[in-house]
Coordinates of C-alpha atoms in Angstrom, one line a residue:
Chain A
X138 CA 20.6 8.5 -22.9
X139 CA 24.1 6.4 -22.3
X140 CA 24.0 2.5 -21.8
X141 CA 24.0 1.9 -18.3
X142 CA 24.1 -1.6 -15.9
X143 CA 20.6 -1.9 -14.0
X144 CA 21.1 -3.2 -10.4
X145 CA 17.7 -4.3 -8.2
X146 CA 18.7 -3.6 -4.6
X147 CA 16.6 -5.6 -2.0
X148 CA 17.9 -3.9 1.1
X149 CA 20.0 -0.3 2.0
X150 CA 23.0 -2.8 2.7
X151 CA 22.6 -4.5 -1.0
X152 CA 22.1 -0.9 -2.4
X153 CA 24.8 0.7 -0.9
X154 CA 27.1 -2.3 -1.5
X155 CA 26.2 -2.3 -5.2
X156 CA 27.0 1.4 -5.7
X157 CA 30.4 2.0 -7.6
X158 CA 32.0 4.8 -9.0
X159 CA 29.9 6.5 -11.5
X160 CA 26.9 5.0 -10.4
X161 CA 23.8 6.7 -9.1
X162 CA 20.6 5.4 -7.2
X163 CA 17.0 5.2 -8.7
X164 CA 13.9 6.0 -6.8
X165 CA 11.6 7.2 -9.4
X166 CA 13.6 8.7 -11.5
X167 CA 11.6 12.4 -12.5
X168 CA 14.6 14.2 -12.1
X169 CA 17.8 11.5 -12.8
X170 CA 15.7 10.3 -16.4
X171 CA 15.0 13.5 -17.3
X172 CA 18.6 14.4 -17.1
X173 CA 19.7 11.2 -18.1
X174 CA 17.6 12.3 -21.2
X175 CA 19.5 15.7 -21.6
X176 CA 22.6 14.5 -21.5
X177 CA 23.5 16.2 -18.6
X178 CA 24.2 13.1 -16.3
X179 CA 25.1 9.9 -17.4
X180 CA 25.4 7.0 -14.5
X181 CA 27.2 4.2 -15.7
X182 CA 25.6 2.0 -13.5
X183 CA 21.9 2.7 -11.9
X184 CA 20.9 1.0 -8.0
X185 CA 17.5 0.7 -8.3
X186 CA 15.9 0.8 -4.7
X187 CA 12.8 1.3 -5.1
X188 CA 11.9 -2.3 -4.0
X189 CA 14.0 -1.8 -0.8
X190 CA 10.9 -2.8 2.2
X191 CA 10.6 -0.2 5.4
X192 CA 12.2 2.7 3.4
X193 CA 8.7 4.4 2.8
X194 CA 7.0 4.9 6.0
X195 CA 5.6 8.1 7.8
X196 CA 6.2 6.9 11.1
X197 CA 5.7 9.3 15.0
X198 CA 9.1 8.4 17.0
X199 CA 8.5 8.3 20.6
X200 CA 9.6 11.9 20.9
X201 CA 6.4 13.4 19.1
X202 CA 8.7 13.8 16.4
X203 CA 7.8 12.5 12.7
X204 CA 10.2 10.5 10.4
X205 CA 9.4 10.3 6.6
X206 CA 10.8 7.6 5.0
X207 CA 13.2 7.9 1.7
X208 CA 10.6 6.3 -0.4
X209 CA 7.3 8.4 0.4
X210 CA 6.0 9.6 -2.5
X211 CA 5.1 13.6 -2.1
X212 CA 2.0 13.1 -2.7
X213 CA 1.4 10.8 -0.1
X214 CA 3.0 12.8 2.6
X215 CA 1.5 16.0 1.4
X216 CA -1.6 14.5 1.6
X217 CA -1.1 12.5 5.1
X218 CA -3.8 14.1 7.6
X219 CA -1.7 14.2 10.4
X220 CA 1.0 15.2 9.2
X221 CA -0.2 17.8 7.3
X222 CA -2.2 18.8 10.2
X223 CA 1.2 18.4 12.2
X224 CA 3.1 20.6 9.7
X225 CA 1.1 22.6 7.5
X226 CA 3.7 24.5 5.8
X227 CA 5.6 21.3 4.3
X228 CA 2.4 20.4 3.0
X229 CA 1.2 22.9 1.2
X230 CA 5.2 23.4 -0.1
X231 CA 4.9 20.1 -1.4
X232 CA 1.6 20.7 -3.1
X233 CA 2.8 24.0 -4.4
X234 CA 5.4 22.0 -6.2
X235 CA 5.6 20.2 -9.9
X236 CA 2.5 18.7 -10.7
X237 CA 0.1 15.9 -9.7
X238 CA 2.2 13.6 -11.8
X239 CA 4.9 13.8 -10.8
X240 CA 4.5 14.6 -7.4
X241 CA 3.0 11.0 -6.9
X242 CA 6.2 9.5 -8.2
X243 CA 9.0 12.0 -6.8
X244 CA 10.3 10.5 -3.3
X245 CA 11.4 12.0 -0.4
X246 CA 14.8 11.4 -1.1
X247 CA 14.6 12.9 -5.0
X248 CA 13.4 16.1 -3.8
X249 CA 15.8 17.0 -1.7
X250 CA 18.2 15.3 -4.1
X251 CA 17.5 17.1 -7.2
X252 CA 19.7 18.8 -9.2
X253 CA 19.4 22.6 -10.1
X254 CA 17.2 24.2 -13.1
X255 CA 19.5 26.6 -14.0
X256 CA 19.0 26.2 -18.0
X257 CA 22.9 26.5 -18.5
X258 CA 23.4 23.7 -16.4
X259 CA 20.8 21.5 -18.8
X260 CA 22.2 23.0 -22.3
X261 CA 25.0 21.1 -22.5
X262 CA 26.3 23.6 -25.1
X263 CA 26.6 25.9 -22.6
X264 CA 29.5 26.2 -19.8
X265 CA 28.5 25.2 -16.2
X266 CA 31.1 24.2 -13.5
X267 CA 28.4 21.8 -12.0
X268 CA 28.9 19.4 -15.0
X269 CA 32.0 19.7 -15.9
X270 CA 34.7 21.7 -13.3
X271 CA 36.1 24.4 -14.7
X272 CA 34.6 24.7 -17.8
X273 CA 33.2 28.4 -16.6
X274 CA 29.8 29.0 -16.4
X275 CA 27.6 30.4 -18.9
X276 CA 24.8 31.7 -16.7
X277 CA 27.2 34.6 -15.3
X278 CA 25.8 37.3 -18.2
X279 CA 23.0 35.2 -19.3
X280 CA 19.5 35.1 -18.2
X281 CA 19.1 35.3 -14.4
X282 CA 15.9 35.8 -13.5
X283 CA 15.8 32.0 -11.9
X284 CA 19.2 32.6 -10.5
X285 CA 21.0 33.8 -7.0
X286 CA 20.8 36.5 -5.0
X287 CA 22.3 35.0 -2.3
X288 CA 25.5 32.7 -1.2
X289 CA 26.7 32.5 -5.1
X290 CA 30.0 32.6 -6.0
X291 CA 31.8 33.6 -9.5
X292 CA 31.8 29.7 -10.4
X293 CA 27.9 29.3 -10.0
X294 CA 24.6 31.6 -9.8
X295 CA 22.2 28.6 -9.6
X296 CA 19.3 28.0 -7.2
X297 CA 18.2 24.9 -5.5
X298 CA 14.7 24.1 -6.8
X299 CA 12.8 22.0 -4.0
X300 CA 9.9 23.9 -2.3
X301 CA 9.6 21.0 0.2
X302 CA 13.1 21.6 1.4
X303 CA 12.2 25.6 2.3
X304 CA 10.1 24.8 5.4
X305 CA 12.4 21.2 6.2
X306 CA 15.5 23.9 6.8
X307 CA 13.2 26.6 8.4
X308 CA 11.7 23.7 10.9
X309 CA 15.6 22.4 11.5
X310 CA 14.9 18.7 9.6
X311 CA 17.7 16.3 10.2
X312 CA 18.4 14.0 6.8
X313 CA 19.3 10.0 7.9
X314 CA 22.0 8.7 5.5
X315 CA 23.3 4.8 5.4
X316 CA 26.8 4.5 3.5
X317 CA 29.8 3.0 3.2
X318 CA 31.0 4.5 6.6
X319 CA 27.7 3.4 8.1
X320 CA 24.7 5.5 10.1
X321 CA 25.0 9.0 10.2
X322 CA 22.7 12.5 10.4
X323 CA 22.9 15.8 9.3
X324 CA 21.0 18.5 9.5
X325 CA 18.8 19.9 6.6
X326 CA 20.3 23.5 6.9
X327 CA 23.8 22.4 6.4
X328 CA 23.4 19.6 3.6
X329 CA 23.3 21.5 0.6
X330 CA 26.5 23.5 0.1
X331 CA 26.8 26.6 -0.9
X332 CA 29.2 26.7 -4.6
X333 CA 32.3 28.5 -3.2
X334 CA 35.0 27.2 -5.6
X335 CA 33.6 23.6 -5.9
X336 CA 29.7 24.0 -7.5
X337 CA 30.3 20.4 -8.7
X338 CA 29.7 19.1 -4.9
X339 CA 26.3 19.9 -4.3
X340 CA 25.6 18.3 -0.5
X341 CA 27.3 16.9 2.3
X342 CA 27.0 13.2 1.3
X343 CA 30.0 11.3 0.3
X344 CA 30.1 8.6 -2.6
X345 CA 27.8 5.6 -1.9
X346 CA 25.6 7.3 0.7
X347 CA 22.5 6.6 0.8
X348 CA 19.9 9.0 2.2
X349 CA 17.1 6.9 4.0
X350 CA 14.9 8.7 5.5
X351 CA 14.2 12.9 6.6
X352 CA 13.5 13.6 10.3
X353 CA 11.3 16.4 11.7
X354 CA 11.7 17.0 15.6
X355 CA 8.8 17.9 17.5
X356 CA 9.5 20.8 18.3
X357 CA 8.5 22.0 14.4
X358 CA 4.6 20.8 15.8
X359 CA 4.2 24.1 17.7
X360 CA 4.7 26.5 14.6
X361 CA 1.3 24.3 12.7
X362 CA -1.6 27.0 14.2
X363 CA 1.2 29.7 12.5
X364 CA 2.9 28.3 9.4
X365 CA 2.6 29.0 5.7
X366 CA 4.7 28.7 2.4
X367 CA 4.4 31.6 0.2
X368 CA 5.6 31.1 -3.7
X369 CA 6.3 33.5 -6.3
X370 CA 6.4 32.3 -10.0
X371 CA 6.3 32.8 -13.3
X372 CA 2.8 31.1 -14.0
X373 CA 0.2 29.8 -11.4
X374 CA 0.8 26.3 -11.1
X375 CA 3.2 24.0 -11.7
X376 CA 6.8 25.9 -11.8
X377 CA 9.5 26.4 -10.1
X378 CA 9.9 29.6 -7.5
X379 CA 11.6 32.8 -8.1
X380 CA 11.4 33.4 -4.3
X381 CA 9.4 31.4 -1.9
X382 CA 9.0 31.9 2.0
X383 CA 8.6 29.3 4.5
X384 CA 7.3 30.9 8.0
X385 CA 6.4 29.9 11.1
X386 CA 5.5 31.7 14.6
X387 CA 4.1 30.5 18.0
X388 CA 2.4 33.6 20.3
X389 CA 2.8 34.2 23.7
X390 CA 0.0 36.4 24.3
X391 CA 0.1 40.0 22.2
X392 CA 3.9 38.9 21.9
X393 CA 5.9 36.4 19.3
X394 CA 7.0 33.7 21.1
X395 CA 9.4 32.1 18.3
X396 CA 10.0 32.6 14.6
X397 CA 11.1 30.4 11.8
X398 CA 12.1 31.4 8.3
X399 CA 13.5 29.9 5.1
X400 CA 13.9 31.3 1.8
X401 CA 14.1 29.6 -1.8
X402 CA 14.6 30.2 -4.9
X403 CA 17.2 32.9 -4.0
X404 CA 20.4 30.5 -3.0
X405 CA 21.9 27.3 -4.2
X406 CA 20.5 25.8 -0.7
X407 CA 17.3 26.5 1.0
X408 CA 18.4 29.7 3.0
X409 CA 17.2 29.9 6.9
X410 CA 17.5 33.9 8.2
X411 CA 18.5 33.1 11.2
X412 CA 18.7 37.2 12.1
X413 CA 15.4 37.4 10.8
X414 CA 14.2 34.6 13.5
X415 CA 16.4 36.3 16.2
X416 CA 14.7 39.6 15.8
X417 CA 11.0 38.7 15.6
X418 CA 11.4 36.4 18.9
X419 CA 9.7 37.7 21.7
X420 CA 8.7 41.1 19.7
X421 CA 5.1 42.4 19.5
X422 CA 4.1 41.8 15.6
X423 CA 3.9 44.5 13.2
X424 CA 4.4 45.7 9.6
X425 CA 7.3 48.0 10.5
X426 CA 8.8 44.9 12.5
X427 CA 8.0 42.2 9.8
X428 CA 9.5 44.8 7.5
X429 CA 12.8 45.0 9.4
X430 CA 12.8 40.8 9.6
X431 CA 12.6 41.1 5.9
X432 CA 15.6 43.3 5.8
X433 CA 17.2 40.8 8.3
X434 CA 16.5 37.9 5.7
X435 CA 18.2 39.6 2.8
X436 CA 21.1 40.8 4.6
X437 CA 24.1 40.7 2.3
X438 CA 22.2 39.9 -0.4
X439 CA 23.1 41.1 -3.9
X440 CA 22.1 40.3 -7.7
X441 CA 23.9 37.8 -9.2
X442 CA 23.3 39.5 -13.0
X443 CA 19.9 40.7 -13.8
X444 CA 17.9 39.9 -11.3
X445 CA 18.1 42.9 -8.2
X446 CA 15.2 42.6 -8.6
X447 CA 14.7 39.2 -6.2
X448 CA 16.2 40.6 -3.7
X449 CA 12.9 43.3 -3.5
X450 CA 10.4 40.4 -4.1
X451 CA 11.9 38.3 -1.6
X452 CA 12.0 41.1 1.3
X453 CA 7.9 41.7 0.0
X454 CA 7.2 37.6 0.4
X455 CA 8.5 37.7 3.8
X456 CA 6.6 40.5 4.9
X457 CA 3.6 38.9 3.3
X458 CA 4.4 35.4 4.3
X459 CA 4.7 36.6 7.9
X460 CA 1.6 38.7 7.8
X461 CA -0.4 35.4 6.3
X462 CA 1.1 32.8 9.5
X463 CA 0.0 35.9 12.0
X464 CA -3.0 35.3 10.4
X465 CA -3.1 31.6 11.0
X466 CA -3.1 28.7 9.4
X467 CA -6.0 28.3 6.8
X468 CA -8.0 25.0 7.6
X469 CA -7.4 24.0 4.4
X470 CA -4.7 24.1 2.1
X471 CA -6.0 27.0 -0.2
X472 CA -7.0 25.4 -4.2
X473 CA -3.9 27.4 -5.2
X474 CA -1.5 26.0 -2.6
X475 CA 1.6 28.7 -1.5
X476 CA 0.1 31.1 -4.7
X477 CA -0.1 34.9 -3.2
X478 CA -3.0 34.9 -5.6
X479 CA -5.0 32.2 -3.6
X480 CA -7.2 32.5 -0.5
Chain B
X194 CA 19.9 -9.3 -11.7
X195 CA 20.1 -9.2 -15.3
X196 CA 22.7 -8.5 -17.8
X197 CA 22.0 -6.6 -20.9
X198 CA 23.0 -10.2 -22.5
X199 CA 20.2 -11.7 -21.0
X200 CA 17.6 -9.1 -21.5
X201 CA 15.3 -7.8 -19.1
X202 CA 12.1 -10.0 -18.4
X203 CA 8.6 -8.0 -17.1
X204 CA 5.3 -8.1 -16.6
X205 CA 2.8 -5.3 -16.4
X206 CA -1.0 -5.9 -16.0
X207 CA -2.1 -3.6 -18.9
X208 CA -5.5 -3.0 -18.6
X209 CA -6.3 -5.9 -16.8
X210 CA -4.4 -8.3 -19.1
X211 CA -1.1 -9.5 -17.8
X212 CA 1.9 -8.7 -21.0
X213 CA 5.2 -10.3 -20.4
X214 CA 8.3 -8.9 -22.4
X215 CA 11.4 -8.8 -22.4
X216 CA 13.3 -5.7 -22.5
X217 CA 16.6 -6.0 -24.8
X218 CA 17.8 -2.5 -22.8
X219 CA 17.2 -1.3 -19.3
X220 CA 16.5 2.3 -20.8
X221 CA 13.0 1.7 -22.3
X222 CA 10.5 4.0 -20.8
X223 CA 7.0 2.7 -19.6
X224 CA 6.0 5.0 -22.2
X225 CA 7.7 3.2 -25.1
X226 CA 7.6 -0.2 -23.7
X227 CA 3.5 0.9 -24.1
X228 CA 3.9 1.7 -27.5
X229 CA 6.7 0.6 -29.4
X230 CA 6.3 -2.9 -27.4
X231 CA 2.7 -3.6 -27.0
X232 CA 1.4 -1.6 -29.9
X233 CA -0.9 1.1 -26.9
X234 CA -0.7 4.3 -28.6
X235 CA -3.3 5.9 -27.1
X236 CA -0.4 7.3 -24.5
X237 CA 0.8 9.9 -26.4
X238 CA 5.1 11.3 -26.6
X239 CA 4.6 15.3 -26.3
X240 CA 7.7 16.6 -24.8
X241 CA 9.1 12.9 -23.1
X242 CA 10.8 15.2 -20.4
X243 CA 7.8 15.0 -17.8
X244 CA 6.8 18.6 -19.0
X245 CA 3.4 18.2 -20.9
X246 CA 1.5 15.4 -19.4
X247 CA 0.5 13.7 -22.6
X248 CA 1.7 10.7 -21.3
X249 CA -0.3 10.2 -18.8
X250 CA -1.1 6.8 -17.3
X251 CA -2.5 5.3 -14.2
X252 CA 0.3 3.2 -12.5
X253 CA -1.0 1.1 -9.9
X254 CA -3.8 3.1 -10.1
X255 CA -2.1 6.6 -9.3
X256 CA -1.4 9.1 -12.5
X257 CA 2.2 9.2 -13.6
X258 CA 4.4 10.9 -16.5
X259 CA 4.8 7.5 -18.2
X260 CA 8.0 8.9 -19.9
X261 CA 9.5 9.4 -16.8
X262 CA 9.4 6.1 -15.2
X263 CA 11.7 3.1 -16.4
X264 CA 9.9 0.1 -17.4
X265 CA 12.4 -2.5 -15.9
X266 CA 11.2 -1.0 -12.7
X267 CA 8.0 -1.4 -12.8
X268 CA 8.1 -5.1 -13.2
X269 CA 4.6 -6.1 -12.0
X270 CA 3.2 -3.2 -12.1
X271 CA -0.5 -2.6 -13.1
X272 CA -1.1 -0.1 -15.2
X273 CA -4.3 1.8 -16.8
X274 CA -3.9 3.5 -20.2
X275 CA -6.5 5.3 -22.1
X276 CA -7.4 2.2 -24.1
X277 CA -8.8 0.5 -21.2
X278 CA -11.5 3.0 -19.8
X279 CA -14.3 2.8 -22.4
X280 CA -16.5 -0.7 -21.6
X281 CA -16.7 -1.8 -25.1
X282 CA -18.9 0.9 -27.3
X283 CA -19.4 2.5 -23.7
X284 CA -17.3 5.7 -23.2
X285 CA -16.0 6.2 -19.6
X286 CA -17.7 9.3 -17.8
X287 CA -14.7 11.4 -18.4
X288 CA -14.4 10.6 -22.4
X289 CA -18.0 11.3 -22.2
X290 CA -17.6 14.7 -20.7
X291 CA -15.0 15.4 -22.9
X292 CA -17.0 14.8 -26.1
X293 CA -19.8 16.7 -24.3
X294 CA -17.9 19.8 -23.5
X295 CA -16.1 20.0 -26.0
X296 CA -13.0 19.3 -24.2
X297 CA -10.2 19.3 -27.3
X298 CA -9.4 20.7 -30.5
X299 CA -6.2 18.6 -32.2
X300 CA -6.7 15.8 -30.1
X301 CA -3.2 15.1 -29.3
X302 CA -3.4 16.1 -25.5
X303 CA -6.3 14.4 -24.8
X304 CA -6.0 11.3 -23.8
X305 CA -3.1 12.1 -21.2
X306 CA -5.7 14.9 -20.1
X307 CA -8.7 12.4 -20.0
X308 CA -6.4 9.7 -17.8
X309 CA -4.9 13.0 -15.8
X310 CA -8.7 13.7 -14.9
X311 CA -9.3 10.0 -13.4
X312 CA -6.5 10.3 -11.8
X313 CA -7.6 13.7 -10.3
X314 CA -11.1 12.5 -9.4
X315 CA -9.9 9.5 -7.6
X316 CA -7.4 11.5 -5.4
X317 CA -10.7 13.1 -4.4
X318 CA -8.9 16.5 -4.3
X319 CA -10.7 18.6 -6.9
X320 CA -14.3 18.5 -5.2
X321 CA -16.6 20.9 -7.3
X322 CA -14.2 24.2 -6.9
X323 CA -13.2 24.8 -10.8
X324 CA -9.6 26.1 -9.2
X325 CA -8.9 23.1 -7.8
X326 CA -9.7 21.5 -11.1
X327 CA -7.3 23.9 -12.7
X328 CA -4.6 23.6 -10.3
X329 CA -4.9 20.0 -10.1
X330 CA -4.8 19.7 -14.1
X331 CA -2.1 21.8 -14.0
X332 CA 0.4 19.2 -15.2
X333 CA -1.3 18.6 -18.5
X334 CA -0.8 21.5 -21.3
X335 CA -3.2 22.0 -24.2
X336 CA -1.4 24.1 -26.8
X337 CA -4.7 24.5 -29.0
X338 CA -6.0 26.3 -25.3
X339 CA -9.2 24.1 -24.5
X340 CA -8.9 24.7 -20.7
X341 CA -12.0 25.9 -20.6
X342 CA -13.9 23.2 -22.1
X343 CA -11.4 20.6 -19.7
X344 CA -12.4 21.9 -16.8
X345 CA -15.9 22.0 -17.6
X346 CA -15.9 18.5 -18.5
X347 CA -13.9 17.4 -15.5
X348 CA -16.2 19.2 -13.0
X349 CA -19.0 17.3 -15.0
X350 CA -17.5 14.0 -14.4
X351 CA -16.9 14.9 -11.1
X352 CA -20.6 15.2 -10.6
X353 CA -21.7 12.7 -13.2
X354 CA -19.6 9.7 -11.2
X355 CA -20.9 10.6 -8.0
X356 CA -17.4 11.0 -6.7
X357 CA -16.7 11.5 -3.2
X358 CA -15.5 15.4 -2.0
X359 CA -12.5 16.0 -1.1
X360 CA -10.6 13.7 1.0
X361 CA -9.4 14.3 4.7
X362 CA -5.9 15.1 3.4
X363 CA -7.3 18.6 1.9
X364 CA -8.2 19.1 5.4
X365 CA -5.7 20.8 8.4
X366 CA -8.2 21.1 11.1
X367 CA -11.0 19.0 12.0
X368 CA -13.7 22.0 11.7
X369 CA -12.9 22.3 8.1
X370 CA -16.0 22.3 5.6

């Protein structure tokens, strides 16, 4: 790990002021130390604002809707009975997620701030135009199975990692950011960006932003009797997805009233299907139909190396993920939370 | 603020005994500053990258990866390592279940599992349901493979300290057993 100056902040304004070039903020630190540790990122100056008062409140606005401050540990909010009550599927994404450990350190904030896993991007032997533009990138013709099948480019395969951000874009979150330039919103879906030509920018914020807090609008409440997070991965517990689902539905009688979808593990962002969503609206729910929503959700997919194989798996957990929120949300998050092995 | 001329003064309430020290570097772990700086081994450095859970520690009475988690920052903190459950010659009732069910093989694991468990028990999340357990201890590996024995003895613990089934959070509708 490089030498770098420690800065305290005692408010956003003190943090944001503080921030320099080559600086980065500290919340808890499970993702920046560990890469700090590798190598792979090396702040010359760290904000610390972990101290900063208000920023880690779960608060209801005065529209019904619920704003989770930067600082809320995932635990805590995962574990929050009305709010996983309220939104079932970001709770049991969260608890599906890491491990006990670290999810009562990781922040609101750090999730949907962390960096990718692809293992080129870590092995700073290897070639990754994340780290260092233009250098290439190794994973094209390595080992994909973690990587894209969708919205990749030829200057980066990777995947975003969070589970908590699948159902946040699938129940249209809006991210709060303080900088430089002041107060300004945007929304989940579009924060992340997708590689294109420049994999090195990896969301919408601009140098010295600060994000401060995630916003979920009211509307997301009437998908909690319907919602679940479905995960697929390479052991039980406590790894990262190959493809996860975040669904929700609401019923009008025999019919679907409204649908939500994400996808992870299959894009550098979380990936709403938006088609998908358009098509189950207002249909009557069956296999064949959640079949052709799955074919929706993968439209213009396509392997990114050696993994076609995701794009299969990820049509089969949207069926399945669909077929589970028909089913209705279990009254408790299952012992294996978003495992297609649990109850 | 502090320069890295002046050094970096802390406190942590280890174990119920306030430590002050100053770090020389703003990059010392909790982990070290445990045991290069105040001599606490018990925490133990398996992978340092937040992977294996060996280093295990209750901060501010919540489990952590202590080698994930700057020191500086935690100026203040309080902080439970495995050399502050037993009461003297009196082993905590997870150490106890550990010995009982044979919980361990190498040893080198165990004290970030044992600390992992009281952490688990006190978020009230495990209840009696051995997959809960499992999932919950998910975050701490055993490479000699004494899961079996772990979960035993945390389930025992679980029962031996009485410990309150699972808390509300668990819970998504109010008819929920």
């Amino acid at each position: 790990m490089n030498r770098f100056d420690y800065i305290r902040a005692g408010s956003v304004a003190e943090a944001v002021a503080a921030h320099a070039a080559g600086a980065a903020y500290l919340a808890s630190g499970t993702n920046l130390l560990d890469l700090m540790k590798g190598d792979v990122t090396r702040p010359e100056r760290l904000v610390d604002i972990s101290r900063i008062f208000g920023l880690d409140a779960i608060e209801t606005l005065p529209d019904g809707g619920t704003r989770i401050g930067a600082l809320v540990r995932n635990a805590t909010l995962a574990h929050d009975p009305a709010f996983a009550k309220a939104y079932p599927a970001v709770a049991e994404a969260l608890l599906s997620g890491a491990s006990a450990q670290l999810r009562n350190a990781a922040t609101t904030a750090g999730n949907i701030l962390q960096r990718t896993r692809c293992q080129y991007f870590y092995d700073t032997a290897s070639a990754c135009n994340k780290r260092q533009p233009g250098a290439g990138c190794d994973a094209i013709g390595g080992v994909t199975r973690t990587h894209a099948v969708l919205g990749w480019s030829e200057h980066c395969i990777a995947t975003h990692p969070s589970d908590f951000c699948v159902p946040l874009a699938g129940f249209d979150a809006v991210v709060e950011i303080e900088g430089p330039a002041g107060r300004r919103e945007i929304p989940l879906e579009s924060f992340h960006r997708l590689p294109g030509d420049a994999p090195e920018r990896e969301t919408e914020l601009a140098p010295g932003d600060l994000v401060v807090a995630v916003r979920l609008p009211p509307e997301a409440k009437a998908f909690a009797a319907h919602s679940r997070y479905l995960k697929v991965r390479e052991r039980t517990s406590y790894a990262f997805a190959l493809v996860s689902a975040a669904v929700g539905l609401t019923f009008a009688g025999d019919r679907i009233g409204q649908a939500r979808i994400a996808l992870g593990g299959v894009a550098l962002k979380p990936w709403r299907a938006r088609a998908a969503e358009a098509l189950l609206a207002g249909a009557i729910p069956s296999p064949e139909l959640f079949a052709r929503a799955a074919d929706a959700a993968l439209q213009g997919a396509s392997p990114s190396g050696d993994n076609a194989a995701k794009i299969d798996l990820a049509r089969r957990i949207v069926v399945r993920a669909l077929t589970l929120a028909q089913a209705g949300t279990p009254a408790r998050i299952p012992a294996l939370p978003a495992s297609p092995f649990g109850a | 603020m502090n320069s890295p001329d002046t050094g970096f003064p802390i406190t942590l309430t280890v174990n119920g005994v306030p430590r002050s020290l100053v770090l020389e570097d703003a990059r010392v772990t909790l982990l070290d500053a445990l045991r290069e700086r105040l001599d606490l081994t018990g925490s133990k450095k398996g992978c340092d990258r937040g992977q294996c859970g060996a280093c295990t520690i209750l901060l501010d009475g919540v489990r952590i990866n202590a080698c994930l988690a700057l020191a500086v920052s935690h100026d203040g903190a309080s902080i439970t390592t495995i050399e502050g459950l037993a009461d003297g010659d009196v082993l905590h009732p997870v150490q106890a279940a550990f010995v009982d069910h044979d919980a361990y093989q190498c040893g080198f694991c165990t004290p970030g599992q044992i600390m992992s468990a009281v952490g688990l028990i006190r978020e009230g999340q495990a209840g009696d349901d051995p997959e809960r357990v499992r999932e919950g201890m998910s975050g701490n590996l055993c490479r000699c493979g004494a899961y079996a024995g772990i979960t035993e003895a945390v389930l025992a613990a679980h029962a031996a300290m009485n410990a309150p089934d699972v808390l509300p959070g668990g819970h998504l509708s109010e008819d929920a057993a």
